[in-house]
Coordinates of C-alpha atoms and ligand atoms in Angstrom, one line a residue:
M1 CA 0.0 0.0 0.1
K2 CA 1.5 3.0 -1.3
V3 CA 0.8 6.7 0.3
L4 CA 1.7 10.1 -1.5
G5 CA 2.4 12.6 1.2
I6 CA 2.2 16.3 1.0
E7 CA 3.6 19.0 3.0
T8 CA 3.7 22.7 2.8
S9 CA 3.2 24.1 6.3
C10 CA 6.4 26.7 6.3
D11 CA 8.7 27.2 3.7
E12 CA 9.4 23.7 2.3
T13 CA 7.4 22.3 -0.7
A14 CA 7.4 18.8 -0.1
C15 CA 6.0 15.2 -1.7
G16 CA 7.1 11.7 -0.4
I17 CA 6.0 8.8 -1.0
V18 CA 6.2 5.9 1.6
E19 CA 4.9 2.1 1.2
D20 CA 3.4 0.3 4.3
G21 CA 4.3 2.7 6.8
T22 CA 8.1 1.6 6.8
R23 CA 9.3 1.7 3.3
L24 CA 10.9 5.0 1.9
L25 CA 10.0 5.1 -1.9
S26 CA 10.9 9.0 -2.7
N27 CA 11.5 12.0 -0.9
V28 CA 11.6 15.6 -2.8
V29 CA 12.0 18.7 -0.7
F30 CA 12.3 22.2 -2.1
S31 CA 12.9 24.9 0.2
S32 CA 12.3 28.7 -0.5
I33 CA 14.8 29.6 2.6
D34 CA 16.9 31.5 0.3
L35 CA 14.4 33.9 -0.4
H36 CA 13.9 34.5 2.9
K37 CA 17.5 35.0 4.3
A38 CA 17.5 38.7 3.6
F39 CA 14.4 38.9 6.0
G40 CA 15.9 37.2 8.9
G41 CA 12.9 34.7 9.1
V42 CA 10.2 33.0 6.9
V43 CA 8.1 35.8 5.0
P44 CA 4.5 34.0 4.8
E45 CA 3.5 35.6 1.3
I46 CA 6.8 34.8 -0.2
A47 CA 6.5 31.2 0.9
A48 CA 2.9 30.6 -0.1
R49 CA 3.8 32.1 -3.7
S50 CA 6.7 30.0 -4.0
H51 CA 4.6 26.9 -2.8
I52 CA 2.0 27.8 -5.9
E53 CA 4.9 27.9 -8.2
V54 CA 7.1 24.6 -7.2
I55 CA 4.3 22.3 -5.8
I56 CA 3.4 20.4 -9.2
P57 CA 6.7 19.8 -10.1
V58 CA 7.7 18.8 -6.6
I59 CA 4.7 16.0 -6.6
E60 CA 5.7 14.9 -10.4
Q61 CA 9.5 14.6 -9.4
S62 CA 8.3 12.3 -6.3
L63 CA 6.3 10.0 -8.4
E64 CA 9.1 9.8 -10.7
Q65 CA 11.8 9.0 -7.9
A66 CA 9.4 6.3 -6.5
L67 CA 9.1 4.6 -10.1
C68 CA 5.2 5.2 -9.9
T69 CA 2.5 6.6 -11.5
W70 CA -1.2 7.7 -10.3
D71 CA -2.3 4.0 -10.4
D72 CA 0.1 2.9 -7.8
I73 CA -0.6 5.2 -5.6
D74 CA -3.6 4.1 -2.8
A75 CA -4.0 7.3 -1.0
I76 CA -3.0 11.0 -0.4
A77 CA -2.0 12.4 2.8
V78 CA -1.5 16.1 3.5
T79 CA -0.3 18.5 6.1
Y80 CA -3.8 20.2 7.1
G81 CA -1.9 22.2 10.4
A82 CA -0.3 23.4 12.6
G83 CA 1.6 25.9 10.0
L84 CA 1.2 29.2 7.9
G85 CA -2.4 29.6 6.8
G86 CA -1.2 30.7 3.5
S87 CA 1.3 27.8 3.0
L88 CA -1.1 25.3 4.4
L89 CA -3.7 26.3 1.9
I90 CA -1.6 25.6 -1.4
G91 CA -1.0 22.0 0.0
V92 CA -4.4 21.3 0.9
M93 CA -6.3 22.8 -2.0
T94 CA -3.7 20.5 -4.2
A95 CA -4.1 17.8 -2.3
R96 CA -8.0 18.0 -2.6
T97 CA -8.1 18.7 -6.2
L98 CA -5.8 15.6 -6.6
A99 CA -7.8 13.5 -4.5
I100 CA -10.9 14.1 -6.5
A101 CA -9.3 14.0 -9.8
K102 CA -7.5 10.8 -9.4
R103 CA -10.1 9.1 -7.1
K104 CA -7.8 8.7 -4.1
P105 CA -8.9 8.6 -0.3
L106 CA -7.5 11.6 1.4
Y107 CA -6.1 11.7 5.0
A108 CA -5.7 14.9 7.0
I109 CA -2.3 14.9 8.6
N110 CA -0.9 16.8 11.9
H111 CA 2.3 18.2 10.9
V112 CA 4.1 17.7 14.5
E113 CA 2.7 14.1 15.0
A114 CA 4.6 13.4 11.5
H115 CA 7.7 14.6 12.4
I116 CA 7.7 11.7 15.0
Y117 CA 6.5 9.2 12.2
A118 CA 9.3 9.7 10.4
N119 CA 11.1 7.3 12.8
F120 CA 9.0 4.5 11.5
L121 CA 10.7 4.5 8.3
T122 CA 13.3 1.8 8.2
K123 CA 16.7 0.1 6.7
T124 CA 15.1 -3.5 6.4
G125 CA 11.9 -2.1 5.3
N126 CA 13.6 -0.4 2.4
R127 CA 13.8 -1.9 -0.9
K128 CA 16.5 -1.2 -3.4
Q129 CA 15.6 2.2 -4.7
L130 CA 17.6 4.6 -7.3
T131 CA 17.5 7.8 -4.7
T132 CA 16.4 6.9 -1.4
D133 CA 19.4 4.4 -1.2
S134 CA 21.9 7.0 0.3
Y135 CA 19.4 7.6 3.5
Q136 CA 20.7 6.5 6.6
L137 CA 17.5 4.9 7.8
R138 CA 17.0 3.2 11.5
D139 CA 17.5 -0.2 11.7
S140 CA 14.1 -0.7 13.2
A141 CA 10.8 0.8 14.0
P142 CA 10.3 2.5 17.4
E143 CA 8.6 0.5 20.1
F144 CA 5.6 1.8 22.0
P145 CA 5.4 3.2 24.9
M146 CA 7.0 5.9 23.0
L147 CA 8.5 9.1 24.2
G148 CA 8.7 11.6 21.4
L149 CA 10.4 15.0 21.5
I150 CA 9.7 17.6 18.9
V151 CA 11.8 20.1 18.4
S152 CA 11.6 22.7 15.5
G153 CA 11.2 26.4 14.6
G154 CA 7.6 26.2 15.3
H155 CA 7.3 23.4 17.9
T156 CA 8.7 22.1 21.4
Q157 CA 6.9 19.2 22.6
L158 CA 7.1 16.0 24.9
V159 CA 4.4 13.5 23.5
L160 CA 3.9 10.1 25.2
W161 CA 2.4 7.2 22.8
Q162 CA 0.9 4.2 24.1
D163 CA -0.1 2.9 20.4
H164 CA -0.5 4.5 17.3
F165 CA -3.0 7.3 17.7
D166 CA -3.2 6.9 21.6
Y167 CA -1.1 9.6 22.8
T168 CA -0.9 12.4 25.6
L169 CA 0.7 15.6 25.1
L170 CA 2.8 15.7 28.4
G171 CA 3.7 19.5 27.8
Q172 CA 5.0 22.0 25.3
T173 CA 6.3 25.7 25.0
R174 CA 4.4 28.2 26.4
D175 CA 6.0 31.0 24.1
D176 CA 8.6 30.6 21.5
A177 CA 9.7 27.2 20.1
V178 CA 13.3 26.1 20.6
G179 CA 14.3 26.5 16.9
E180 CA 12.9 30.0 17.1
A181 CA 15.0 30.9 20.1
F182 CA 18.2 29.7 18.1
D183 CA 17.0 32.1 15.2
K184 CA 16.2 35.0 17.3
V185 CA 19.3 34.8 19.3
A186 CA 21.5 34.2 16.3
K187 CA 19.9 37.7 14.9
I188 CA 21.0 39.4 18.2
I189 CA 24.4 38.3 17.9
G190 CA 24.9 38.8 14.3
L191 CA 24.7 35.2 13.1
P192 CA 23.1 34.2 9.9
Y193 CA 19.6 32.6 9.4
P194 CA 18.6 29.9 10.0
G195 CA 20.1 30.3 13.6
G196 CA 19.9 26.8 14.8
P197 CA 23.1 25.4 12.3
S198 CA 25.0 29.0 12.5
I199 CA 24.9 28.9 16.5
S200 CA 25.9 25.3 16.7
K201 CA 28.9 26.2 14.5
T202 CA 29.9 29.2 16.2
A203 CA 29.4 27.6 19.5
E204 CA 32.5 25.1 18.8
A205 CA 34.8 27.6 19.7
G206 CA 33.1 29.2 22.5
D207 CA 33.0 28.2 26.4
P208 CA 29.2 27.2 27.1
H209 CA 30.1 28.1 30.9
A210 CA 31.2 31.8 30.2
Y211 CA 27.9 32.8 31.3
T212 CA 24.9 32.0 33.4
L213 CA 21.8 32.4 31.9
P214 CA 18.5 31.8 33.1
K215 CA 16.3 28.5 32.9
A216 CA 12.6 29.0 33.0
K217 CA 10.9 27.4 36.1
L218 CA 7.4 26.7 35.2
D219 CA 4.8 24.3 37.1
S220 CA 5.2 21.0 35.1
P221 CA 8.5 19.6 34.4
Y222 CA 7.3 19.0 30.9
E223 CA 6.4 22.7 30.1
F224 CA 9.0 25.0 28.1
S225 CA 9.8 28.9 27.7
F226 CA 12.5 30.1 25.7
S227 CA 11.2 33.7 25.5
G228 CA 13.0 34.8 28.8
L229 CA 16.1 33.1 27.8
K230 CA 16.5 35.2 24.1
T231 CA 15.7 38.3 26.4
A232 CA 18.4 37.4 28.7
V233 CA 21.1 36.9 25.8
L234 CA 19.7 40.3 24.7
R235 CA 20.2 41.7 28.0
L236 CA 23.7 40.3 28.4
A237 CA 24.8 41.3 25.2
Q238 CA 23.7 44.8 25.9
K239 CA 25.7 44.7 29.3
E240 CA 28.8 43.0 27.6
I241 CA 29.0 45.9 25.2
G242 CA 28.6 48.6 28.1
Q243 CA 25.1 49.5 27.0
S244 CA 22.0 50.0 28.9
H245 CA 18.5 48.1 28.4
D246 CA 17.2 50.5 25.8
F247 CA 19.9 50.0 23.4
P248 CA 18.5 49.0 19.9
S249 CA 18.7 45.2 19.9
H250 CA 19.6 45.5 15.9
E251 CA 22.7 47.5 16.6
V252 CA 24.0 44.7 19.5
A253 CA 25.7 42.6 17.1
E254 CA 28.4 44.8 15.7
E255 CA 29.6 46.2 19.0
L256 CA 30.2 42.3 20.0
S257 CA 33.7 41.3 20.2
E258 CA 34.5 37.6 18.1
R259 CA 35.1 36.3 21.8
Q260 CA 31.8 37.6 23.2
R261 CA 29.7 36.4 20.3
V262 CA 31.4 32.7 20.6
N263 CA 30.9 32.6 24.2
I264 CA 27.2 33.7 24.3
A265 CA 26.4 31.4 21.4
A266 CA 28.0 28.4 23.5
S267 CA 26.3 29.5 26.8
F268 CA 22.8 30.0 25.0
Q269 CA 22.8 26.7 23.2
H270 CA 24.0 25.1 26.4
V271 CA 21.0 26.5 28.6
A272 CA 18.7 25.7 25.8
V273 CA 19.6 22.3 25.3
A274 CA 20.0 21.3 28.8
T275 CA 16.0 22.7 29.4
L276 CA 15.1 19.8 26.7
V277 CA 17.3 17.0 28.1
N278 CA 16.1 17.8 31.7
A279 CA 12.6 17.6 30.8
T280 CA 13.1 14.2 28.4
K281 CA 15.2 12.7 31.4
I282 CA 12.4 13.4 33.8
A283 CA 9.6 11.9 31.3
F284 CA 11.6 8.8 31.0
E285 CA 12.1 8.2 34.5
Q286 CA 8.3 8.9 35.1
Y287 CA 6.8 6.9 32.2
Q288 CA 9.8 4.2 31.5
P289 CA 8.9 4.4 27.4
K290 CA 10.3 1.5 25.4
S291 CA 11.5 4.2 23.0
I292 CA 12.7 7.7 22.7
V293 CA 12.1 9.4 19.1
I294 CA 12.8 12.9 18.0
G295 CA 11.6 14.8 15.4
G296 CA 12.4 18.3 14.1
G297 CA 15.3 20.4 12.6
V298 CA 16.7 21.0 16.1
A299 CA 17.3 17.3 16.5
A300 CA 20.5 18.1 14.2
N301 CA 22.1 19.9 16.9
S302 CA 24.9 18.1 18.2
E303 CA 25.1 19.5 21.8
L304 CA 21.6 18.2 22.1
R305 CA 22.9 14.6 21.0
R306 CA 25.2 14.8 23.1
Q307 CA 23.8 15.7 26.3
L308 CA 20.9 13.1 25.3
S309 CA 23.1 10.4 25.2
S310 CA 24.9 11.4 28.5
Q311 CA 21.9 11.9 30.4
L312 CA 19.7 9.0 29.2
P313 CA 20.1 5.3 29.7
L314 CA 18.3 4.3 26.8
P315 CA 20.1 5.0 23.3
I316 CA 18.5 7.2 20.8
E317 CA 18.4 5.9 17.4
Y318 CA 18.3 9.3 15.0
Q319 CA 16.7 8.8 11.6
D320 CA 18.5 10.8 8.6
I321 CA 18.3 14.3 9.0
R322 CA 16.6 14.7 5.8
L323 CA 13.4 13.1 7.2
M324 CA 14.0 15.0 10.5
T325 CA 13.5 18.5 9.1
D326 CA 10.4 19.4 7.1
N327 CA 9.5 16.9 4.4
G328 CA 6.7 14.8 2.5
A329 CA 7.7 11.6 3.4
M330 CA 7.0 11.6 7.2
V331 CA 3.4 12.9 6.2
A332 CA 3.2 9.8 3.9
T333 CA 4.4 7.5 6.5
L334 CA 1.9 9.0 8.9
G335 CA -0.8 8.7 6.3
C336 CA 0.2 5.0 6.0
Y337 CA -0.8 4.4 9.6
H338 CA -4.1 6.4 9.0
V339 CA -4.8 3.6 6.3
L340 CA -3.6 0.8 8.4
K341 CA -5.5 1.8 11.7
N342 CA -8.6 2.4 9.8
Q343 CA -8.7 6.4 10.8
P344 CA -11.4 8.4 9.1
E345 CA -10.9 9.8 5.7
A346 CA -10.9 13.5 5.0
D347 CA -13.7 14.8 2.8
P348 CA -11.6 16.3 -0.5
K349 CA -14.8 19.0 -1.0
T350 CA -14.5 20.6 2.4
L351 CA -11.1 19.8 4.2
G352 CA -10.0 23.2 5.5
I353 CA -6.4 23.9 7.4
E354 CA -5.8 24.5 11.1
P355 CA -2.7 27.0 11.5
N356 CA -3.2 26.6 15.3
L357 CA -3.7 22.9 15.3
S358 CA -2.4 21.1 18.6
M359 CA -1.6 17.5 19.5
Ligands
KG4_401 O1 11.8 21.1 11.5 P1 12.5 22.4 11.1 O2 13.1 22.2 9.5 O3 11.1 23.1 10.1 C1 10.2 23.4 11.3 O4 9.1 22.8 11.4 O5 10.1 24.3 12.0 O6 13.0 22.9 11.9 C2 14.1 24.3 11.5 C3 14.4 24.9 12.8 C4 15.2 26.5 12.7 O7 14.5 27.1 13.8 C5 16.6 25.9 12.7 O8 17.0 27.0 13.3 C6 16.7 24.7 13.4 O9 15.6 23.9 13.1 N1 17.8 24.1 13.5 C7 18.9 23.7 14.3 C8 19.9 23.0 13.6 N2 19.5 23.0 12.5 C9 18.3 23.5 12.2 N3 18.8 24.3 15.6 C10 19.9 23.7 16.3 N4 20.9 23.2 16.0 C11 21.3 22.9 14.7 N5 21.9 22.1 14.1
ZN402 ZN1 8.0 21.1 11.2

């Protein structure tokens, strides 16, 4: 059973095809990130326009890569939330149209849940395929109960699954997502967008204990807050350059010395990552899951991987990074389980978007 998944929730126009929820047949991702760099973040209107331009070629390429025609596809899955309204609309309208025109069942997918489902694609499940052979896939699918940490530019959540479609949201961020905090801090200290990779790289030369930054104290151990940390970085940088609170944030970067910049990057990263790892560790101890899985772009962070492996007794198997950042294969994978577990189909005449969809 093959499902074609469409993803357009942010700046990636993506389409992937997955068989039986484990075999990756294709994964085509077009990112409009270069168009947003000059603005220091994703511009929703530019992202939506780019989706319109490339969505059809991306879908066609995905079919080609999977050596499939529409006759081979059993169902279409599409991200309907959470995400940017204009962006989601392009994917959903395309999927609705294709579902009607090609007479395929349609499934509405939660983007955040899909991030975790990328972990169900496995090596053993993979059959020889021209272009997906180079993927470093997991050896086996995660087992339930499964603890999922979702860390991206839009989400920071800890979720516990007892089984497919049987999950509890343990906690999430109250304000900024962790990736967003990386992006905002990078901007303050003068590093390029996206901030995650640039902070991670810069931090290698810095001392993570050079500065003490605050960890948010919240009622639940599974809740996160990163906006205070971002403000603390701004205040620290202002202080370091001998300026007061009202010194404009966009002028701070040029006054920082290289040493200050690398030390702030390292100290920020250390605290942001420790917050995530601490919550994951507490959840692990409380719920004793059989597996821990990670999804989202921040999972690429080497400090996060280092701290997780030193703090958790259970080794984490990381999925290929191309499947952890936004992609269509994760949507197709979750779509497969919608089919396999008889989840309700979406109505191709009426499916709407839900920009604020939660788990
Ligand atoms: O999952 P993703 O590609 O898109 C969203 O759904 O948001 O995640 C993008 C986020 C950005 O905020 C980016 O700065 C962050 O992931 N990111 C990283 C790293 N690589 C990407 N954050 C920390 N360290 C990295 N190496
Ligand atoms: Zn995402």
